[in-house]
Each structure stands twice: as C-alpha cells, then as structure tokens.
mmCIF file of C-alpha atoms in Angstrom:
data_model
loop_
_atom_site.group_PDB
_atom_site.id
_atom_site.type_symbol
_atom_site.label_atom_id
_atom_site.label_comp_id
_atom_site.label_asym_id
_atom_site.label_seq_id
_atom_site.Cartn_x
_atom_site.Cartn_y
_atom_site.Cartn_z
ATOM 1 C CA MET A 1488 108.055 81.300 124.445
ATOM 2 C CA ALA A 1489 104.659 79.867 124.593
ATOM 3 C CA GLU A 1490 103.383 78.138 127.775
ATOM 4 C CA LYS A 1491 101.141 75.380 127.187
ATOM 5 C CA GLU A 1492 99.191 72.471 129.294
ATOM 6 C CA ILE A 1493 97.815 69.229 128.188
ATOM 7 C CA GLU A 1494 95.853 66.918 130.132
ATOM 8 C CA TYR A 1495 96.722 63.090 129.963
ATOM 9 C CA ASN A 1496 95.109 60.690 132.437
ATOM 10 C CA GLY A 1497 93.800 63.164 134.516
ATOM 11 C CA VAL A 1498 96.789 64.984 135.082
ATOM 12 C CA THR A 1499 97.399 68.235 134.051
ATOM 13 C CA MET A 1500 101.107 68.732 132.240
ATOM 14 C CA HIS A 1501 103.067 71.841 131.790
ATOM 15 C CA TYR A 1502 105.407 72.643 128.843
ATOM 16 C CA THR A 1503 106.918 75.518 127.055
ATOM 17 C CA VAL A 1504 107.661 75.978 123.563
ATOM 18 C CA THR A 1505 110.502 77.568 122.270
ATOM 19 C CA GLY A 1506 112.784 78.017 118.855
ATOM 20 C CA GLU A 1507 112.441 76.456 115.435
ATOM 21 C CA GLY A 1508 113.977 73.429 113.549
ATOM 22 C CA PRO A 1509 113.811 69.796 114.507
ATOM 23 C CA ALA A 1510 112.088 69.051 117.945
ATOM 24 C CA LEU A 1511 114.078 68.276 121.067
ATOM 25 C CA ILE A 1512 112.452 67.396 124.153
ATOM 26 C CA LEU A 1513 114.039 68.189 127.429
ATOM 27 C CA MET A 1514 113.223 66.505 130.574
ATOM 28 C CA HIS A 1515 114.402 67.599 134.071
ATOM 29 C CA GLY A 1516 115.566 65.024 136.656
ATOM 30 C CA TRP A 1517 113.630 64.081 139.946
ATOM 31 C CA GLY A 1518 112.632 66.682 142.431
ATOM 32 C CA CYS A 1519 113.357 69.310 139.731
ATOM 33 C CA ASN A 1520 111.321 71.310 137.567
ATOM 34 C CA HIS A 1521 111.685 72.749 133.572
ATOM 35 C CA THR A 1522 113.752 75.762 135.096
ATOM 36 C CA THR A 1523 116.630 73.193 135.644
ATOM 37 C CA VAL A 1524 117.274 72.908 131.899
ATOM 38 C CA ALA A 1525 116.337 76.273 131.002
ATOM 39 C CA SER A 1526 120.328 77.008 130.081
ATOM 40 C CA ILE A 1527 119.955 74.207 127.574
ATOM 41 C CA GLU A 1528 116.974 75.584 126.554
ATOM 42 C CA ARG A 1529 118.490 78.720 125.606
ATOM 43 C CA ILE A 1530 121.174 77.122 123.565
ATOM 44 C CA ALA A 1531 119.212 74.607 121.868
ATOM 45 C CA ILE A 1532 116.304 77.103 120.403
ATOM 46 C CA ASN A 1533 119.094 78.624 117.994
ATOM 47 C CA THR A 1534 118.664 75.319 115.987
ATOM 48 C CA HIS A 1535 115.615 73.338 117.432
ATOM 49 C CA THR A 1536 112.129 73.665 118.381
ATOM 50 C CA VAL A 1537 112.378 72.623 122.204
ATOM 51 C CA TYR A 1538 109.856 71.444 124.522
ATOM 52 C CA ASN A 1539 110.631 71.871 128.026
ATOM 53 C CA VAL A 1540 108.517 69.527 130.158
ATOM 54 C CA ASP A 1541 107.406 69.733 134.123
ATOM 55 C CA PHE A 1542 106.688 66.147 134.850
ATOM 56 C CA PRO A 1543 103.457 65.133 136.903
ATOM 57 C CA GLY A 1544 104.131 66.774 140.283
ATOM 58 C CA PHE A 1545 106.795 68.980 139.691
ATOM 59 C CA GLY A 1546 106.601 72.615 138.482
ATOM 60 C CA LYS A 1547 103.295 73.751 136.971
ATOM 61 C CA SER A 1548 101.864 70.445 136.497
ATOM 62 C CA SER A 1549 99.232 68.765 138.596
ATOM 63 C CA GLU A 1550 100.183 65.894 140.850
ATOM 64 C CA PRO A 1551 98.527 62.421 140.263
ATOM 65 C CA GLU A 1552 96.128 60.677 142.534
#
C-alpha cells in the first residue's frame, strides 16, 4: 500500500493506492475516513487498482478554510 497526498485549492488530500487493474475510487461517507471502506479495499485489490480517499477535513486530509 502506498500512502500519498495531493494538494488541491489549498487543501492537502490524503489517499492510498493498492492493487492492480482497472481503477476503482473508494469514497467514505460523511463523518468517516478511508478506514471505513477498508474492508471493500481488501477485496477489490484482487482485481483493481484501488484509490481510497480521505475527503477534505476527514482522516489525514487537511480541513479547508
């Protein structure tokens, strides 16, 4: 698993990349973080490259102004 960050409009967004194959982006619900969908990630990495994102203000992503 590779932990990565990208900055967009002054917000640092954290995400992980795992697996190989077609891209699959996982997005958690309000008030959660990337660990909420980790069980889906563990299954999907067998067939997909999984991008598991922390939305701004959640998990390891910074909070917007």
